[in-house]
Amino acid sequence: MSRTTATVAASLPDHWEELVTTALLGTDRRTPPGVAPGPQAPSALLDAAAAATVRRRAGLRPARPAERLRPAPEDPRPALPPAAARRLASLLADRPGASGGGRRGTAPDLMELLPQWLQAANARGYAAPPQALPALLDAARGRTDLRPAALRFAGPRALWLARLNPDWRFALRAAPGGGPSAPDPRDPQDIRRLWHEGLFAERVTLLTALRSRDAAAARALLEETWATERAEDRLMFLDSLRAGLGPDDEDFLERALTDRSRNVRATAAELLSALPASALAARMAVRAAACVAVDRRRDVPAIVVEAPHECDAAMERDGVVAKAPTGRGERSWWLGQLVEAAPLGTWPARLGGRTPQEIVALPVGDGWQGELHAAWCRAAVRQRDAEWSRALLGEPSAPEAGGPGAVSLAERARLLAALGPGERAAWVAGFIETHGLSEAFQLLGVCAVPWAPPLGRAVVDALNIARDAGSYPWSFSGVMGLAERCLDPSEASRLDALLAVPDEPEDAAPGAGGYWSEAFQRLVTTLRLRGAMLAELASEEPAP
C-alpha cells in the first residue's frame, strides 16, 4: 500500500455497506468518500476495504471453539489388493456422456461395469479405500441402482461422511442404522423408542431392517401402533411384511382384511393368497373350483367355465375388487381374481388328477381359455410355483413361444423367474435359437449373470446371424449392451473371429459392417476387462 493511499484509507470511516455498494457499482460511477475520481480510485477502494476488514475482525469477541470432530469409525475388513484399488479408481473416474455422444466406438462403458465390480468386492468382504469414498458416494447419489452394493462396500465410514455432507444424506436413509437416532439393535427399548417417536422414513427403515432379522418382532412392533397409523402409512408398513412372509403372519393379515382402507385390504389379501395354507387361500379355492370343471361328456375332455354372477360382501372382504376396469366384463374380472388367489394345488384334484402340463393342454370352452390361463400365470408368479410356470411357458420352440397363458413378454419373464437359473438359461437359449433376438431382451434380463454357456452361445450366434444378414445394427444395441455385462469373460477368445468388418449385402444399412465390427470389438474388450477385474479381486497381493 502506498503512503498516499494508506493515508486516505486510514482517514475513511468504516462504512462497510457503502464500500460494498461502491464495489458493486464500480469506481467509474461512484468513488469512496474523500477520493477523487481517477485511476487511483480502485486502489483506494481496495485499501479502504482492507482497513475496514481489519477493524471489523479486531472488534469481534473470540468465539467458543467448535466441538472436535470425532474420528471416522474403523473398518475391520481387509483392504483391497492394490491392482483392484486402482481399477476402482478408474471405474469411478468414468462419467456418463464423457465421450460426447454419437457412436460409442470400441471403448468399454466403465460405469456399467461398476455394479459387477462392487458385487464381486462385496462377495470377498473387502473394505473400500478411504480415498475412494467421496467418488463412490457421488456415483451412488446419481444412480439409485448402485446404492445397496455401494453402501455395503463403503461400510461405516460412508455414514460418517454422509452426516457431514448434505449431498450424501441418502446414505443415512438407505442404510440400516444410518439415521441420527438409529437404535441399538440389541436394545428392545431403544427400538421401541424410535418406532414410537421417529419420523416416518426412519420407522419404515427400522421396520424393514428388523423384519430381515426377526420377522415376529417386527410384526409385533407394527401391531402395537396399527390402529393409530394413517392409512397411507399402514399400506407402506404392511408392504414390508413381504420379506420373510410366513404362516405366523396370517392372523395379523386376516385382521387387516377389515381395514378402513381399500388399498390396505387389497394388499393384505394379496399377501394371504401367497400363503397357500391360509384360510383366505382355502376360501378362494372353494370359490374358484366352483367356477371351473372338466366336461367328460365330450369325446375329448375339455374345461368348462361358469364365471361368478355376483361379487358378494364376503368376496370383497377377501380382496376381490367388485368394479371392473373400463372395457372389461364384470364376470371375467371376478373370475380372474378368484383363480389368481386360489392355491395352484387346488387344480390337479379338481380337474381329474391331471398334472399342470396336462391341465394347460386341455381345451377350454366358450372362449374362456385366455382369461383362465392368464389368471393361472399370475398365480404361478405370486406363488413362485416352478411346475406351473414350466407348464404355462410351454416349449421355447413352440409358436408364440410363451405357452397358452403367457400373453406378453413381461409375463414370460415373470414366469421364468420361478425356475432355477440353469433351466431359465436353457429355456431362453431355446427361445433365441428359434425366434432370434428381436423379442428376447426382457427374457435375457431375468437370467443369472454370468450367462450359462448355452445361453451365451445362443446370443453370440444370433448376433452373428443378424450381422451376416445385413440387419439394421442399432436395433441390437440393447442386447449387445447386455452381452457386455452378462457374457462369461471366458467367451472373449471365441469372439475374435467376429472382429473383422464383414462384407455388406446390397440391402444392408449404410455403414452397418463398420458398426458391427466396432460393437464386437467393444464386446471382446469389455469381456477381457471384466476377466481382469475378477482376477485382480482374487489376487493374494498384499495391500500396501
Coordinates of N, CA and C in Angstrom, one line a residue, residues 124-330:
R124 N -16.3 -60.9 -1.6 CA -15.0 -61.2 -1.0 C -14.7 -60.5 0.3
G125 N -15.7 -59.6 0.7 CA -15.6 -59.0 2.0 C -14.5 -57.9 2.1
Y126 N -14.2 -57.2 1.0 CA -13.2 -56.1 1.1 C -13.8 -54.8 1.6
A127 N -12.9 -54.0 2.2 CA -13.3 -52.7 2.6 C -12.9 -51.7 1.5
A128 N -13.7 -50.6 1.5 CA -13.4 -49.6 0.5 C -12.2 -48.7 0.9
P129 N -11.3 -48.4 -0.1 CA -10.2 -47.4 0.2 C -10.8 -46.1 0.7
P130 N -10.3 -45.5 1.8 CA -10.9 -44.3 2.3 C -10.9 -43.2 1.2
Q131 N -9.8 -43.1 0.4 CA -9.7 -42.0 -0.6 C -10.8 -42.2 -1.7
A132 N -11.4 -43.4 -1.9 CA -12.3 -43.6 -2.9 C -13.8 -43.3 -2.5
L133 N -14.0 -43.1 -1.2 CA -15.3 -43.0 -0.6 C -16.1 -41.8 -1.2
P134 N -15.5 -40.6 -1.4 CA -16.3 -39.5 -1.9 C -16.8 -39.8 -3.3
A135 N -15.9 -40.3 -4.2 CA -16.4 -40.6 -5.6 C -17.4 -41.7 -5.6
L136 N -17.2 -42.7 -4.7 CA -18.2 -43.8 -4.6 C -19.6 -43.3 -4.2
L137 N -19.6 -42.4 -3.2 CA -20.9 -41.8 -2.7 C -21.5 -40.9 -3.8
D138 N -20.7 -40.2 -4.5 CA -21.2 -39.4 -5.7 C -21.8 -40.3 -6.7
A139 N -21.2 -41.4 -7.0 CA -21.7 -42.3 -8.0 C -23.1 -42.9 -7.5
A140 N -23.1 -43.3 -6.3 CA -24.4 -43.8 -5.7 C -25.5 -42.8 -5.6
R141 N -25.1 -41.5 -5.4 CA -26.1 -40.5 -5.4 C -26.8 -40.3 -6.7
G142 N -26.0 -40.5 -7.8 CA -26.6 -40.3 -9.2 C -27.3 -41.6 -9.7
R143 N -27.1 -42.7 -9.1 CA -27.7 -44.0 -9.6 C -28.2 -44.8 -8.4
T144 N -29.5 -44.8 -8.3 CA -30.1 -45.5 -7.1 C -29.9 -47.0 -7.2
D145 N -29.7 -47.5 -8.4 CA -29.5 -49.0 -8.5 C -28.1 -49.4 -7.9
L146 N -27.2 -48.4 -7.8 CA -25.9 -48.7 -7.2 C -25.9 -48.7 -5.7
R147 N -26.9 -48.1 -5.1 CA -26.8 -47.7 -3.7 C -26.6 -48.9 -2.7
P148 N -27.4 -50.0 -2.8 CA -27.3 -51.1 -1.9 C -25.8 -51.6 -1.9
A149 N -25.3 -51.9 -3.1 CA -24.0 -52.5 -3.1 C -22.9 -51.5 -2.8
A150 N -23.1 -50.2 -3.2 CA -22.1 -49.2 -2.9 C -22.0 -48.9 -1.4
L151 N -23.2 -48.8 -0.7 CA -23.1 -48.6 0.7 C -22.6 -49.7 1.5
R152 N -22.9 -50.9 1.0 CA -22.3 -52.1 1.7 C -20.8 -52.1 1.6
F153 N -20.3 -51.8 0.4 CA -18.9 -51.8 0.2 C -18.2 -50.6 1.0
A154 N -18.9 -49.5 1.0 CA -18.4 -48.3 1.7 C -18.3 -48.5 3.2
G155 N -19.2 -49.2 3.8 CA -19.1 -49.6 5.2 C -19.4 -48.4 6.1
P156 N -19.0 -48.5 7.4 CA -19.4 -47.5 8.4 C -18.9 -46.1 8.1
R157 N -17.8 -46.0 7.3 CA -17.3 -44.6 7.1 C -18.2 -43.8 6.1
A158 N -19.0 -44.5 5.3 CA -19.9 -43.8 4.5 C -21.0 -43.0 5.3
L159 N -21.5 -43.6 6.4 CA -22.4 -42.9 7.2 C -21.8 -41.8 7.9
W160 N -20.5 -41.9 8.3 CA -19.8 -40.8 9.0 C -19.6 -39.7 8.0
L161 N -19.3 -39.9 6.8 CA -19.2 -38.9 5.8 C -20.6 -38.3 5.4
A162 N -21.6 -39.1 5.4 CA -22.9 -38.6 5.0 C -23.5 -37.6 6.0
R163 N -23.1 -37.7 7.3 CA -23.5 -36.8 8.3 C -22.8 -35.4 8.1
L164 N -21.8 -35.4 7.3 CA -21.0 -34.1 7.1 C -21.3 -33.4 5.8
N165 N -22.0 -34.1 4.9 CA -22.2 -33.6 3.5 C -23.7 -33.8 3.2
P166 N -24.5 -32.8 3.0 CA -25.9 -32.9 2.7 C -26.1 -33.7 1.4
D167 N -25.2 -33.6 0.5 CA -25.4 -34.3 -0.8 C -25.4 -35.8 -0.6
W168 N -24.9 -36.3 0.5 CA -24.8 -37.8 0.7 C -25.8 -38.3 1.8
R169 N -26.8 -37.4 2.1 CA -27.7 -37.8 3.1 C -28.5 -39.0 2.8
F170 N -28.6 -39.4 1.5 CA -29.4 -40.5 1.0 C -28.8 -41.8 1.7
A171 N -27.5 -41.8 2.1 CA -26.9 -43.0 2.7 C -27.5 -43.2 4.1
L172 N -27.9 -42.1 4.8 CA -28.5 -42.2 6.1 C -29.9 -42.8 6.0
R173 N -30.6 -42.6 4.9 CA -31.9 -43.1 4.8 C -31.9 -44.6 4.3
A174 N -30.9 -44.9 3.4 CA -30.8 -46.2 2.8 C -30.2 -47.2 3.6
A175 N -29.3 -46.9 4.5 CA -28.5 -47.9 5.2 C -29.2 -48.1 6.6
P176 N -29.4 -49.4 7.0 CA -29.9 -49.6 8.3 C -29.0 -49.1 9.4
G177 N -29.5 -48.3 10.3 CA -28.6 -47.7 11.3 C -28.0 -46.4 10.9
G178 N -28.5 -45.9 9.8 CA -27.9 -44.7 9.3 C -28.4 -43.4 9.9
G179 N -29.6 -43.4 10.4 CA -30.3 -42.2 10.9 C -29.6 -41.7 12.2
P180 N -29.8 -40.4 12.4 CA -29.1 -39.8 13.6 C -29.6 -40.4 14.9
S181 N -30.8 -41.0 14.9 CA -31.3 -41.6 16.1 C -31.4 -43.1 16.0
A182 N -30.5 -43.7 15.2 CA -30.5 -45.2 15.0 C -30.4 -45.9 16.3
P183 N -31.3 -46.9 16.5 CA -31.3 -47.6 17.8 C -30.2 -48.7 17.8
D184 N -29.9 -49.1 19.0 CA -29.1 -50.3 19.2 C -29.9 -51.5 18.9
P185 N -29.5 -52.3 17.9 CA -30.3 -53.5 17.6 C -30.5 -54.5 18.7
R186 N -29.6 -54.4 19.7 CA -29.7 -55.3 20.8 C -30.6 -54.8 22.0
D187 N -31.1 -53.6 21.8 CA -31.8 -52.9 22.9 C -33.3 -52.8 22.5
P188 N -34.2 -53.6 23.0 CA -35.6 -53.5 22.6 C -36.2 -52.2 23.0
Q189 N -35.8 -51.6 24.1 CA -36.4 -50.3 24.5 C -36.0 -49.2 23.5
D190 N -34.7 -49.2 23.0 CA -34.3 -48.3 22.1 C -35.0 -48.4 20.8
I191 N -35.3 -49.6 20.4 CA -36.0 -49.9 19.1 C -37.5 -49.3 19.3
R192 N -38.1 -49.6 20.4 CA -39.5 -49.1 20.6 C -39.5 -47.6 20.7
R193 N -38.5 -47.0 21.2 CA -38.5 -45.5 21.3 C -38.5 -44.9 19.9
L194 N -37.6 -45.5 19.0 CA -37.6 -44.9 17.6 C -38.9 -45.2 16.9
W195 N -39.5 -46.4 17.2 CA -40.7 -46.7 16.5 C -41.9 -45.8 16.9
H196 N -41.9 -45.4 18.1 CA -43.0 -44.5 18.6 C -42.7 -43.1 18.4
E197 N -41.4 -42.7 18.3 CA -41.1 -41.3 18.3 C -40.4 -40.8 17.0
G198 N -40.0 -41.8 16.1 CA -39.2 -41.4 14.9 C -40.0 -40.9 13.8
L199 N -39.4 -40.3 12.8 CA -40.0 -39.8 11.6 C -40.5 -41.0 10.8
F200 N -41.4 -40.8 9.8 CA -41.9 -41.9 9.1 C -40.9 -42.7 8.3
A201 N -39.9 -42.0 7.7 CA -38.9 -42.6 6.9 C -38.0 -43.5 7.8
E202 N -37.7 -43.0 9.0 CA -36.9 -43.7 10.0 C -37.7 -45.0 10.4
R203 N -39.0 -44.9 10.6 CA -39.8 -46.0 11.1 C -39.9 -47.1 10.0
V204 N -40.0 -46.7 8.7 CA -40.0 -47.6 7.6 C -38.7 -48.4 7.5
T205 N -37.6 -47.6 7.6 CA -36.3 -48.2 7.6 C -36.1 -49.2 8.8
L206 N -36.5 -48.8 9.9 CA -36.4 -49.6 11.1 C -37.2 -50.9 10.9
L207 N -38.4 -50.8 10.5 CA -39.3 -52.0 10.3 C -38.7 -52.9 9.3
T208 N -38.2 -52.4 8.2 CA -37.6 -53.2 7.1 C -36.4 -54.0 7.6
A209 N -35.5 -53.2 8.3 CA -34.3 -53.9 8.9 C -34.6 -54.9 9.9
L210 N -35.6 -54.6 10.8 CA -35.9 -55.6 11.9 C -36.6 -56.8 11.3
R211 N -37.4 -56.6 10.2 CA -38.1 -57.7 9.6 C -37.1 -58.7 9.0
S212 N -36.0 -58.3 8.5 CA -35.0 -59.2 7.9 C -34.3 -60.0 9.0
R213 N -34.2 -59.4 10.3 CA -33.5 -60.1 11.4 C -34.5 -61.0 12.2
D214 N -35.7 -60.4 12.5 CA -36.6 -61.1 13.4 C -38.0 -60.7 12.9
A215 N -38.6 -61.5 12.1 CA -39.9 -61.2 11.4 C -41.0 -61.1 12.5
A216 N -41.0 -61.9 13.5 CA -42.0 -61.9 14.5 C -41.9 -60.6 15.3
A217 N -40.7 -60.2 15.7 CA -40.6 -58.9 16.5 C -41.0 -57.7 15.6
A218 N -40.7 -57.7 14.3 CA -41.2 -56.6 13.5 C -42.7 -56.6 13.4
R219 N -43.3 -57.7 13.3 CA -44.8 -57.7 13.2 C -45.4 -57.3 14.5
A220 N -44.8 -57.7 15.7 CA -45.3 -57.3 17.0 C -45.2 -55.8 17.1
L221 N -44.1 -55.2 16.7 CA -44.0 -53.8 16.8 C -45.0 -53.1 16.0
L222 N -45.3 -53.6 14.8 CA -46.4 -53.0 13.9 C -47.7 -53.1 14.6
E223 N -48.0 -54.2 15.2 CA -49.3 -54.4 15.8 C -49.6 -53.4 17.0
E224 N -48.5 -53.0 17.6 CA -48.6 -52.0 18.8 C -49.3 -50.7 18.4
T225 N -49.0 -50.2 17.2 CA -49.5 -48.9 16.8 C -50.4 -49.0 15.6
W226 N -50.8 -50.2 15.1 CA -51.5 -50.3 13.9 C -52.8 -49.5 13.9
A227 N -53.5 -49.5 15.0 CA -54.9 -48.8 15.0 C -54.8 -47.3 14.9
T228 N -53.6 -46.8 15.2 CA -53.5 -45.3 15.2 C -52.7 -44.8 14.0
E229 N -52.2 -45.6 13.1 CA -51.5 -45.2 12.0 C -52.4 -44.6 10.9
R230 N -51.9 -43.7 10.1 CA -52.6 -43.2 8.9 C -52.7 -44.3 7.9
A231 N -53.8 -44.2 7.0 CA -54.0 -45.3 6.0 C -52.8 -45.4 5.1
E232 N -52.2 -44.3 4.6 CA -51.1 -44.4 3.7 C -49.9 -45.0 4.4
D233 N -49.7 -44.8 5.7 CA -48.6 -45.3 6.4 C -48.8 -46.8 6.7
R234 N -50.1 -47.2 7.0 CA -50.4 -48.6 7.2 C -50.1 -49.4 5.9
L235 N -50.3 -48.8 4.7 CA -50.1 -49.5 3.5 C -48.6 -49.8 3.3
M236 N -47.7 -48.8 3.6 CA -46.3 -48.9 3.5 C -45.8 -49.9 4.5
F237 N -46.2 -49.8 5.7 CA -45.8 -50.8 6.7 C -46.2 -52.2 6.4
L238 N -47.4 -52.4 5.9 CA -47.9 -53.7 5.6 C -47.0 -54.3 4.4
D239 N -46.6 -53.5 3.5 CA -45.8 -53.9 2.4 C -44.5 -54.5 2.8
S240 N -44.0 -54.0 4.0 CA -42.7 -54.5 4.5 C -42.8 -56.0 4.9
L241 N -44.0 -56.5 5.1 CA -44.2 -57.9 5.6 C -43.9 -58.9 4.4
R242 N -43.7 -58.4 3.2 CA -43.4 -59.3 2.1 C -42.1 -60.1 2.4
A243 N -41.1 -59.4 3.0 CA -39.9 -60.0 3.4 C -40.1 -61.0 4.6
G244 N -39.8 -62.2 4.3 CA -40.0 -63.2 5.4 C -41.4 -63.6 5.6
L245 N -42.3 -63.4 4.6 CA -43.7 -63.7 4.8 C -43.9 -65.2 5.1
G246 N -44.7 -65.5 6.2 CA -44.9 -66.9 6.6 C -46.2 -67.1 7.3
P247 N -46.5 -68.3 7.6 CA -47.8 -68.6 8.3 C -48.0 -67.9 9.5
D248 N -47.0 -67.5 10.3 CA -47.2 -66.7 11.5 C -47.8 -65.4 11.3
D249 N -47.8 -64.9 10.1 CA -48.3 -63.5 9.7 C -49.8 -63.6 9.5
E250 N -50.4 -64.8 9.4 CA -51.7 -64.9 8.9 C -52.8 -64.2 9.8
D251 N -52.7 -64.4 11.1 CA -53.7 -63.8 12.0 C -53.7 -62.3 11.8
F252 N -52.5 -61.7 11.7 CA -52.5 -60.2 11.6 C -53.1 -59.8 10.2
L253 N -52.7 -60.5 9.2 CA -53.2 -60.2 7.8 C -54.7 -60.4 7.8
E254 N -55.2 -61.4 8.4 CA -56.7 -61.6 8.4 C -57.4 -60.4 9.0
R255 N -56.9 -59.9 10.1 CA -57.5 -58.7 10.8 C -57.4 -57.5 9.8
A256 N -56.3 -57.4 9.0 CA -56.2 -56.3 8.1 C -57.2 -56.4 7.0
L257 N -57.8 -57.5 6.8 CA -58.9 -57.6 5.7 C -60.1 -56.7 6.0
T258 N -60.2 -56.3 7.3 CA -61.4 -55.5 7.6 C -60.9 -54.0 7.8
D259 N -59.7 -53.7 7.3 CA -59.2 -52.3 7.4 C -60.1 -51.3 6.7
R260 N -60.1 -50.1 7.2 CA -60.9 -49.0 6.6 C -60.4 -48.7 5.2
S261 N -59.1 -48.9 4.9 CA -58.6 -48.5 3.6 C -58.7 -49.7 2.6
R262 N -59.2 -49.4 1.4 CA -59.4 -50.4 0.4 C -58.0 -50.9 -0.1
N263 N -57.0 -50.0 -0.2 CA -55.7 -50.5 -0.6 C -55.0 -51.4 0.4
V264 N -55.2 -51.1 1.7 CA -54.7 -51.9 2.7 C -55.3 -53.3 2.7
R265 N -56.7 -53.3 2.5 CA -57.4 -54.6 2.4 C -56.9 -55.4 1.2
A266 N -56.7 -54.8 0.1 CA -56.2 -55.5 -1.1 C -54.8 -56.0 -0.9
T267 N -53.9 -55.3 -0.3 CA -52.5 -55.8 0.0 C -52.6 -56.9 0.9
A268 N -53.4 -56.8 2.0 CA -53.5 -58.0 2.9 C -54.0 -59.2 2.2
A269 N -55.0 -59.1 1.4 CA -55.5 -60.2 0.6 C -54.4 -60.8 -0.3
E270 N -53.7 -60.0 -0.9 CA -52.6 -60.5 -1.8 C -51.6 -61.3 -1.1
L271 N -51.2 -60.7 0.1 CA -50.2 -61.5 0.9 C -50.7 -62.8 1.4
L272 N -52.0 -62.8 1.8 CA -52.6 -64.1 2.3 C -52.7 -65.1 1.2
S273 N -53.0 -64.6 0.0 CA -53.1 -65.6 -1.2 C -51.8 -66.1 -1.5
A274 N -50.7 -65.5 -1.1 CA -49.3 -66.0 -1.4 C -49.0 -67.1 -0.3
L275 N -49.8 -67.3 0.7 CA -49.7 -68.4 1.6 C -50.7 -69.5 1.3
P276 N -50.3 -70.5 0.6 CA -51.3 -71.5 0.1 C -52.1 -72.2 1.2
A277 N -51.5 -72.2 2.4 CA -52.2 -72.9 3.5 C -53.1 -71.9 4.3
S278 N -53.2 -70.7 3.9 CA -54.0 -69.7 4.7 C -55.5 -70.0 4.5
A279 N -56.3 -69.5 5.5 CA -57.7 -69.6 5.4 C -58.3 -68.9 4.2
L280 N -57.7 -67.7 3.9 CA -58.2 -67.0 2.7 C -57.9 -67.8 1.4
A281 N -56.8 -68.4 1.3 CA -56.5 -69.2 0.1 C -57.5 -70.3 0.0
A282 N -57.9 -70.9 1.2 CA -58.8 -72.0 1.1 C -60.2 -71.5 0.7
R283 N -60.6 -70.3 1.1 CA -61.9 -69.7 0.7 C -61.9 -69.5 -0.8
M284 N -60.8 -68.9 -1.3 CA -60.7 -68.6 -2.7 C -60.7 -69.9 -3.5
A285 N -60.1 -71.0 -3.0 CA -60.0 -72.2 -3.7 C -61.5 -72.8 -3.9
V286 N -62.3 -72.7 -2.8 CA -63.7 -73.1 -2.9 C -64.4 -72.3 -4.0
R287 N -64.3 -71.0 -4.0 CA -65.0 -70.2 -5.0 C -64.5 -70.5 -6.4
A288 N -63.1 -70.5 -6.6 CA -62.6 -70.8 -7.9 C -63.0 -72.1 -8.4
A289 N -62.9 -73.2 -7.6 CA -63.2 -74.5 -8.0 C -64.7 -74.6 -8.4
A290 N -65.6 -73.8 -7.8 CA -67.0 -73.8 -8.2 C -67.2 -73.3 -9.7
C291 N -66.2 -72.6 -10.2 CA -66.3 -72.0 -11.5 C -65.7 -72.8 -12.6
V292 N -64.8 -73.7 -12.3 CA -64.0 -74.4 -13.3 C -64.2 -75.9 -13.1
A293 N -64.5 -76.6 -14.1 CA -64.6 -78.1 -14.1 C -64.3 -78.7 -15.4
V294 N -64.2 -80.1 -15.4 CA -63.9 -80.8 -16.7 C -65.2 -81.4 -17.2
D295 N -65.5 -81.2 -18.4 CA -66.7 -81.7 -19.1 C -66.3 -83.1 -19.7
R296 N -66.7 -84.2 -19.1 CA -66.3 -85.5 -19.6 C -67.3 -86.1 -20.6
R297 N -68.3 -85.3 -20.9 CA -69.3 -85.8 -21.9 C -68.8 -85.8 -23.3
R298 N -67.8 -85.0 -23.5 CA -67.3 -84.8 -24.9 C -66.3 -85.9 -25.2
D299 N -66.1 -86.1 -26.5 CA -65.1 -87.1 -26.9 C -63.7 -86.8 -26.4
V300 N -63.4 -85.5 -26.4 CA -62.1 -85.0 -25.9 C -62.4 -84.2 -24.6
P301 N -61.9 -84.6 -23.5 CA -62.3 -83.8 -22.3 C -61.9 -82.3 -22.5
A302 N -62.7 -81.5 -21.9 CA -62.4 -80.0 -22.0 C -62.8 -79.4 -20.7
I303 N -62.2 -78.2 -20.5 CA -62.5 -77.4 -19.3 C -63.7 -76.5 -19.6
V304 N -64.7 -76.5 -18.7 CA -65.8 -75.6 -18.8 C -65.7 -74.6 -17.7
V305 N -66.1 -73.4 -18.0 CA -66.0 -72.3 -17.0 C -67.4 -71.7 -16.8
E306 N -67.8 -71.5 -15.6 CA -69.0 -70.7 -15.2 C -68.6 -69.6 -14.3
A307 N -68.4 -68.4 -14.8 CA -67.9 -67.3 -14.1 C -68.9 -66.9 -13.0
P308 N -68.4 -66.2 -11.9 CA -69.4 -65.8 -10.9 C -70.4 -64.8 -11.5
H309 N -71.6 -64.9 -10.9 CA -72.7 -64.0 -11.4 C -72.8 -62.7 -10.5
E310 N -72.1 -62.7 -9.4 CA -72.1 -61.6 -8.5 C -70.9 -61.6 -7.6
C311 N -70.5 -60.4 -7.1 CA -69.4 -60.2 -6.2 C -70.0 -59.9 -4.8
D312 N -70.1 -60.8 -4.0 CA -70.8 -60.6 -2.7 C -69.9 -59.9 -1.7
A313 N -70.4 -59.6 -0.5 CA -69.6 -58.9 0.5 C -68.4 -59.7 1.0
A314 N -68.6 -61.1 1.1 CA -67.5 -61.9 1.5 C -66.4 -61.9 0.6
M315 N -66.7 -61.9 -0.7 CA -65.7 -61.9 -1.7 C -64.9 -60.5 -1.7
E316 N -65.6 -59.5 -1.5 CA -65.0 -58.1 -1.4 C -64.1 -58.1 -0.1
R317 N -64.5 -58.7 0.9 CA -63.7 -58.7 2.2 C -62.4 -59.4 1.9
D318 N -62.4 -60.4 1.1 CA -61.2 -61.2 0.8 C -60.4 -60.6 -0.3
G319 N -60.7 -59.4 -0.7 CA -59.8 -58.7 -1.7 C -60.3 -58.7 -3.1
V320 N -61.4 -59.2 -3.4 CA -61.9 -59.2 -4.8 C -62.5 -57.8 -5.0
V321 N -62.0 -57.1 -6.1 CA -62.4 -55.8 -6.4 C -63.7 -55.9 -7.2
A322 N -64.8 -55.3 -6.8 CA -66.1 -55.5 -7.5 C -66.2 -54.8 -8.8
K323 N -65.7 -53.6 -8.9 CA -65.8 -52.8 -10.1 C -64.8 -53.1 -11.1
A324 N -65.2 -53.6 -12.3 CA -64.2 -54.0 -13.3 C -63.7 -52.7 -14.0
P325 N -62.4 -52.8 -14.5 CA -61.9 -51.7 -15.3 C -62.7 -51.4 -16.6
T326 N -62.6 -50.3 -17.1 CA -63.3 -49.9 -18.3 C -62.9 -50.9 -19.5
G327 N -64.0 -51.4 -20.1 CA -63.8 -52.3 -21.2 C -63.6 -53.8 -20.8
R328 N -63.8 -54.1 -19.6 CA -63.6 -55.4 -19.1 C -64.9 -55.9 -18.5
G329 N -65.3 -57.1 -18.9 CA -66.6 -57.7 -18.3 C -66.5 -58.0 -16.9
E330 N -67.6 -57.8 -16.1 CA -67.5 -58.0 -14.7 C -67.2 -59.4 -14.3

